[in-house]
PDB file of C-alpha atoms in Angstrom:
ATOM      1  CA  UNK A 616      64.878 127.990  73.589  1.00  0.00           C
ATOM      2  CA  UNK A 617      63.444 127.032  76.957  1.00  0.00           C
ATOM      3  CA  UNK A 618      65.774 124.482  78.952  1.00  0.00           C
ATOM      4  CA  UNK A 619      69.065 123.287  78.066  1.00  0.00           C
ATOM      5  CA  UNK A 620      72.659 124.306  77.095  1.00  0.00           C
ATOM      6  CA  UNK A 621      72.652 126.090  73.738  1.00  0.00           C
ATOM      7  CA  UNK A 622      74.561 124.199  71.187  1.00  0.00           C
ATOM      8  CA  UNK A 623      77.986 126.533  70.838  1.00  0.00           C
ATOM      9  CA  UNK A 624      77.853 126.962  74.464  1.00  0.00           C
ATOM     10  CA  UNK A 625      78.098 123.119  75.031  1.00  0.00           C
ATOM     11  CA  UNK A 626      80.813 122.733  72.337  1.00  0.00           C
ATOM     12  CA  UNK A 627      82.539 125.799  74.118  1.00  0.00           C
ATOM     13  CA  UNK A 628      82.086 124.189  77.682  1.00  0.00           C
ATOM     14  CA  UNK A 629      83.641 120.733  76.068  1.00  0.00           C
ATOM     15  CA  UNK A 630      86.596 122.444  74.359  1.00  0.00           C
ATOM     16  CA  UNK A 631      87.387 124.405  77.181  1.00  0.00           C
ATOM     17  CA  UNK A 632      86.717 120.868  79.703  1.00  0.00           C
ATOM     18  CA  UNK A 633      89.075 118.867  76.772  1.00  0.00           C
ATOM     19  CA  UNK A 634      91.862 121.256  76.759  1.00  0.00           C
ATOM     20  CA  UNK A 635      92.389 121.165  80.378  1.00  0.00           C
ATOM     21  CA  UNK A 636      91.759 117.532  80.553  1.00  0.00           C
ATOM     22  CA  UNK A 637      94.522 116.819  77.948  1.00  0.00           C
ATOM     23  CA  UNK A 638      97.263 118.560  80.328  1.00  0.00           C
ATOM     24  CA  UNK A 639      97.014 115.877  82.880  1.00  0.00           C
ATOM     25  CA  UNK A 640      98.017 112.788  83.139  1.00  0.00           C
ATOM     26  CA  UNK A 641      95.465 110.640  81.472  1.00  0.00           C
ATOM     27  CA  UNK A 642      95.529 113.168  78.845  1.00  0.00           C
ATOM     28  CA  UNK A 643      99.176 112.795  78.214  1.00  0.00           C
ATOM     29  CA  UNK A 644      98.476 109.138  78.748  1.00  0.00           C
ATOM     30  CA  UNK A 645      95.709 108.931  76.134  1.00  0.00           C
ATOM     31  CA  UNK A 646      93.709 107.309  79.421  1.00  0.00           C
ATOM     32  CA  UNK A 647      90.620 109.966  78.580  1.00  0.00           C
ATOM     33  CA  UNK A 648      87.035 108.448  77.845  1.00  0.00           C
ATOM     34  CA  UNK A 649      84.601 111.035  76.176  1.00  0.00           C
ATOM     35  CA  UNK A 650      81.592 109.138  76.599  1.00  0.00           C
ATOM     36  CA  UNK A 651      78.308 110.001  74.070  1.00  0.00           C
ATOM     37  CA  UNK A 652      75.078 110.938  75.250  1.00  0.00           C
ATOM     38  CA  UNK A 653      72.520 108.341  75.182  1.00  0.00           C
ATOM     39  CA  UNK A 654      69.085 108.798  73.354  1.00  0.00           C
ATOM     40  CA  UNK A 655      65.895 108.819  74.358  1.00  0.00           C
ATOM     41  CA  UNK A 656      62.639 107.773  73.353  1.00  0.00           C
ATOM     42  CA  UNK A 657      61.457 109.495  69.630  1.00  0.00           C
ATOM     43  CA  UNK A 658      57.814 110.675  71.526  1.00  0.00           C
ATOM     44  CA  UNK A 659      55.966 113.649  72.035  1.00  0.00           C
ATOM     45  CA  UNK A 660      57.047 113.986  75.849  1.00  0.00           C
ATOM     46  CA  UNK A 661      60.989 114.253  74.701  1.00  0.00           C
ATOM     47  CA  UNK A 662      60.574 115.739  72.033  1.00  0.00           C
ATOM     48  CA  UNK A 663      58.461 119.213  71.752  1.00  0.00           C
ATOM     49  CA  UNK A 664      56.648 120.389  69.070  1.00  0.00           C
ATOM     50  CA  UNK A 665      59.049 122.853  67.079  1.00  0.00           C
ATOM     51  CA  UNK A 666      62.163 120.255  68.235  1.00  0.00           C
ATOM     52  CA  UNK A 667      64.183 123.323  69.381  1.00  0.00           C
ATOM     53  CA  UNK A 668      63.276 123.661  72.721  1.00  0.00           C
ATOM     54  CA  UNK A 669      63.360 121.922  76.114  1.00  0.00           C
ATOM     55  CA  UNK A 670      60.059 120.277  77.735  1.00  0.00           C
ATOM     56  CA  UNK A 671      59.200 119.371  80.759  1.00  0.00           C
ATOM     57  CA  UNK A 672      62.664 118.155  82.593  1.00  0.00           C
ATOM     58  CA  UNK A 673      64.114 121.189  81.072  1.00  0.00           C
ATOM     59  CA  UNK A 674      66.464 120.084  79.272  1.00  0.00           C
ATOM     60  CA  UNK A 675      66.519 119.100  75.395  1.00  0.00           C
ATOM     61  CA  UNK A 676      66.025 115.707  75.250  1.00  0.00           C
ATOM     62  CA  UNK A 677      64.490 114.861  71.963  1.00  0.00           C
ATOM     63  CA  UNK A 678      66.643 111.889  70.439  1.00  0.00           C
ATOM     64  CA  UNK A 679      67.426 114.894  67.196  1.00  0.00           C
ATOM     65  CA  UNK A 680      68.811 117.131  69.368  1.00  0.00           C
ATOM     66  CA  UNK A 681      71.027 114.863  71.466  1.00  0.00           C
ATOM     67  CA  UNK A 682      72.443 113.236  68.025  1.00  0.00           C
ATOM     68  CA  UNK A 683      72.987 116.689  66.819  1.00  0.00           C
ATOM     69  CA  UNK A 684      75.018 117.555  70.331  1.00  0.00           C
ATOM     70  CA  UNK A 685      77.091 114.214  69.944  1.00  0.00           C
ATOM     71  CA  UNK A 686      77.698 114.750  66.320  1.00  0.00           C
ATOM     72  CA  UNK A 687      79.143 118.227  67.455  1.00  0.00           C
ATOM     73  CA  UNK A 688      80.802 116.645  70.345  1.00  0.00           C
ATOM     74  CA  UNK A 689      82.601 113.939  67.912  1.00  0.00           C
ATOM     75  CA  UNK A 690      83.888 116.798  65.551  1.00  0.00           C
ATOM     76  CA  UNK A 691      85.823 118.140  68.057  1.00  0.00           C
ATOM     77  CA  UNK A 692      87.009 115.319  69.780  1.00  0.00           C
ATOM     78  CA  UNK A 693      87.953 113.686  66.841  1.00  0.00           C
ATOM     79  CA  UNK A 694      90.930 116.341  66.284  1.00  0.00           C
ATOM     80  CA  UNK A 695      92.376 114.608  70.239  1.00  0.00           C
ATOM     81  CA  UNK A 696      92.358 111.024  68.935  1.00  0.00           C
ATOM     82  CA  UNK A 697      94.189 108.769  69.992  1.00  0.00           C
ATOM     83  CA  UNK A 698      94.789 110.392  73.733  1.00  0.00           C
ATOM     84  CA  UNK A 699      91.108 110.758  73.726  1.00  0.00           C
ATOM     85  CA  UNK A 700      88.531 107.744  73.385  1.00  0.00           C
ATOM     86  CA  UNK A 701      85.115 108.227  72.370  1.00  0.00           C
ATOM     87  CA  UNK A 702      81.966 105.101  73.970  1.00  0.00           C
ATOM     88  CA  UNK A 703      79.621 105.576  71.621  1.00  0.00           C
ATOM     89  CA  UNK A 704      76.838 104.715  73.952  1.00  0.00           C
ATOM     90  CA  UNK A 705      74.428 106.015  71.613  1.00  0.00           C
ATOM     91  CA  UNK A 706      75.267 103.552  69.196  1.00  0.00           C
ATOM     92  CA  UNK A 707      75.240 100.814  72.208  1.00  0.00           C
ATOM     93  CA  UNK A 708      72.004 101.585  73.419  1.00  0.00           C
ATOM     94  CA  UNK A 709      70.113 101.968  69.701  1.00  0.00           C
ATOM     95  CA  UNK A 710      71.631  98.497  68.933  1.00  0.00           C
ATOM     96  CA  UNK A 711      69.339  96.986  71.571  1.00  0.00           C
ATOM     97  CA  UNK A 712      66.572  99.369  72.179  1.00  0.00           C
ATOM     98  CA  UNK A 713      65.457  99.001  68.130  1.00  0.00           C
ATOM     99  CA  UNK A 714      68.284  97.102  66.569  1.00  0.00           C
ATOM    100  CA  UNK A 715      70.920  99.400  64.840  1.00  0.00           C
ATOM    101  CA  UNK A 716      73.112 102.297  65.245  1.00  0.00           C
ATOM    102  CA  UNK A 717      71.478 104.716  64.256  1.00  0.00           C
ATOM    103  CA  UNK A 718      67.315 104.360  64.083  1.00  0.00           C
ATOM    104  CA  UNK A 719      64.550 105.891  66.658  1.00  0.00           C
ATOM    105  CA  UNK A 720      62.802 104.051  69.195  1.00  0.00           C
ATOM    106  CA  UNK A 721      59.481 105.572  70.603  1.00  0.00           C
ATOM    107  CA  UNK A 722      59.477 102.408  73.493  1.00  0.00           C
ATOM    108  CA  UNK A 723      62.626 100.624  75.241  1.00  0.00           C
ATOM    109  CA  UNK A 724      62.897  98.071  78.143  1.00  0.00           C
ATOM    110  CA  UNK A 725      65.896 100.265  79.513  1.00  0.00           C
ATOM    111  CA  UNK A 726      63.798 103.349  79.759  1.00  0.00           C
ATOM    112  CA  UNK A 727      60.464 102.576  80.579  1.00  0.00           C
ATOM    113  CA  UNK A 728      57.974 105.257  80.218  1.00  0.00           C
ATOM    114  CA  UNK A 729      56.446 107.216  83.693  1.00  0.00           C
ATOM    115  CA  UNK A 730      54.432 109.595  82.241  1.00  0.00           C
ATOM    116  CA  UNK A 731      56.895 111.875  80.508  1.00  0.00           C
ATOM    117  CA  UNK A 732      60.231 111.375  79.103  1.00  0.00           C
ATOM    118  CA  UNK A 733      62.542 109.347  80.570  1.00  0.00           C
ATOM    119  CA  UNK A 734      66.195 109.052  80.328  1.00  0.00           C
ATOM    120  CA  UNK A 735      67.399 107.162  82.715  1.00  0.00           C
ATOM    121  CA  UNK A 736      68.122 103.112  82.568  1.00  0.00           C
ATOM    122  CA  UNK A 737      65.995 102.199  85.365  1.00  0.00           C
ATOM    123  CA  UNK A 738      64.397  99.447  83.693  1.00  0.00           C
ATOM    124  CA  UNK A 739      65.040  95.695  83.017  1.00  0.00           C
ATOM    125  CA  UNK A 740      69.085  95.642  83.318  1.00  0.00           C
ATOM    126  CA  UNK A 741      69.825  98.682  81.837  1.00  0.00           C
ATOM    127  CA  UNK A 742      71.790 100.214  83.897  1.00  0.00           C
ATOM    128  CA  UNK A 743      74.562  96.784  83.620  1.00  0.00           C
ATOM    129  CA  UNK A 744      74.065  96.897  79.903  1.00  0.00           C
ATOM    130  CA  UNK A 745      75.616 100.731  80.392  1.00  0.00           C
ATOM    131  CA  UNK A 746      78.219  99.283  82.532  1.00  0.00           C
ATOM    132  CA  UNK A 747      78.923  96.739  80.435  1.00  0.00           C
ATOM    133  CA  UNK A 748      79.805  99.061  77.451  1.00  0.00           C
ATOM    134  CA  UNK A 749      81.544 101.281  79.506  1.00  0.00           C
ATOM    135  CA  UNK A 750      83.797  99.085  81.493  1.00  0.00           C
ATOM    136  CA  UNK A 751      84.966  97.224  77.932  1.00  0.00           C
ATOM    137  CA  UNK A 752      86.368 101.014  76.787  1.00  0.00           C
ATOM    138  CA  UNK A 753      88.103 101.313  79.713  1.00  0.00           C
ATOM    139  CA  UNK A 754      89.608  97.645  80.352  1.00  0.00           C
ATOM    140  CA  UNK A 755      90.777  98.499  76.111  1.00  0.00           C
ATOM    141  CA  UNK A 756      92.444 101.610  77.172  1.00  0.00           C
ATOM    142  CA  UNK A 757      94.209  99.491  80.343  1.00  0.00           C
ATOM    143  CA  UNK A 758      95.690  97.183  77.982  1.00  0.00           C
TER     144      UNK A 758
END
């Protein structure tokens, strides 16, 4: 498809990233943070017709494909826990973009729409909301 890491290559990249990662001192500390891609907006500019290939930004944005990356991502992280922690900031964002874990939004105050599909939190706080997430895994891990 057009755009985008292929699937096994990304779970490749983040093995190969993880075991690396593990041999240092955060990793031996359990002080690592895998953070989870965010979604994006369930519409027709994310998400392209056959849902297997990139659009416009070139990449493969389509909420579908992201939750099938982080699902990937979580099965192989998952063998590093507890020396790895995983901010589910999919989860985070879903809760207030359409109110639960795991739904679809087509519209969200955080990522407001300029004419094709947007994935960044330049809208109406979004960006602290991340931050807020974020900085609560780490301050846990600091404990």
């Amino acid at each position: 498809g057009a755009g985008g890491t292929p699937l096994a290559k990304y779970i490749d990249n983040l093995k190969n990233i993880t075991q690396f990662l593990m041999k240092t001192k955060a990793g031996k500390t359990g002080r690592l943070i895998y953070v989870l891609t965010t979604p994006s907006a369930n519409i027709k500019a994310c998400c392209p017709a056959n849902g297997s290939e990139g659009h416009d930004l070139g990449t493969l944005s389509c909420p579908s494909i992201i939750r099938e990356y982080n699902d990937e991502a979580m099965k192989l992280l998952t063998r590093y826990t507890p020396k790895i922690h995983i901010d589910n900031l999919w989860s985070w964002v879903n809760l207030h973009c359409c109110g639960s874990e795991s739904c679809w939004y087509t519209s969200c105050d955080f990522q407001p729409e300029h004419g094709s599909c947007n994935v960044h939190f330049d809208g109406s706080d979004g960006w602290e909301y991340i931050a807020k997430n974020v900085s609560a895994t780490v301050r846990q891990i600091l404990k």
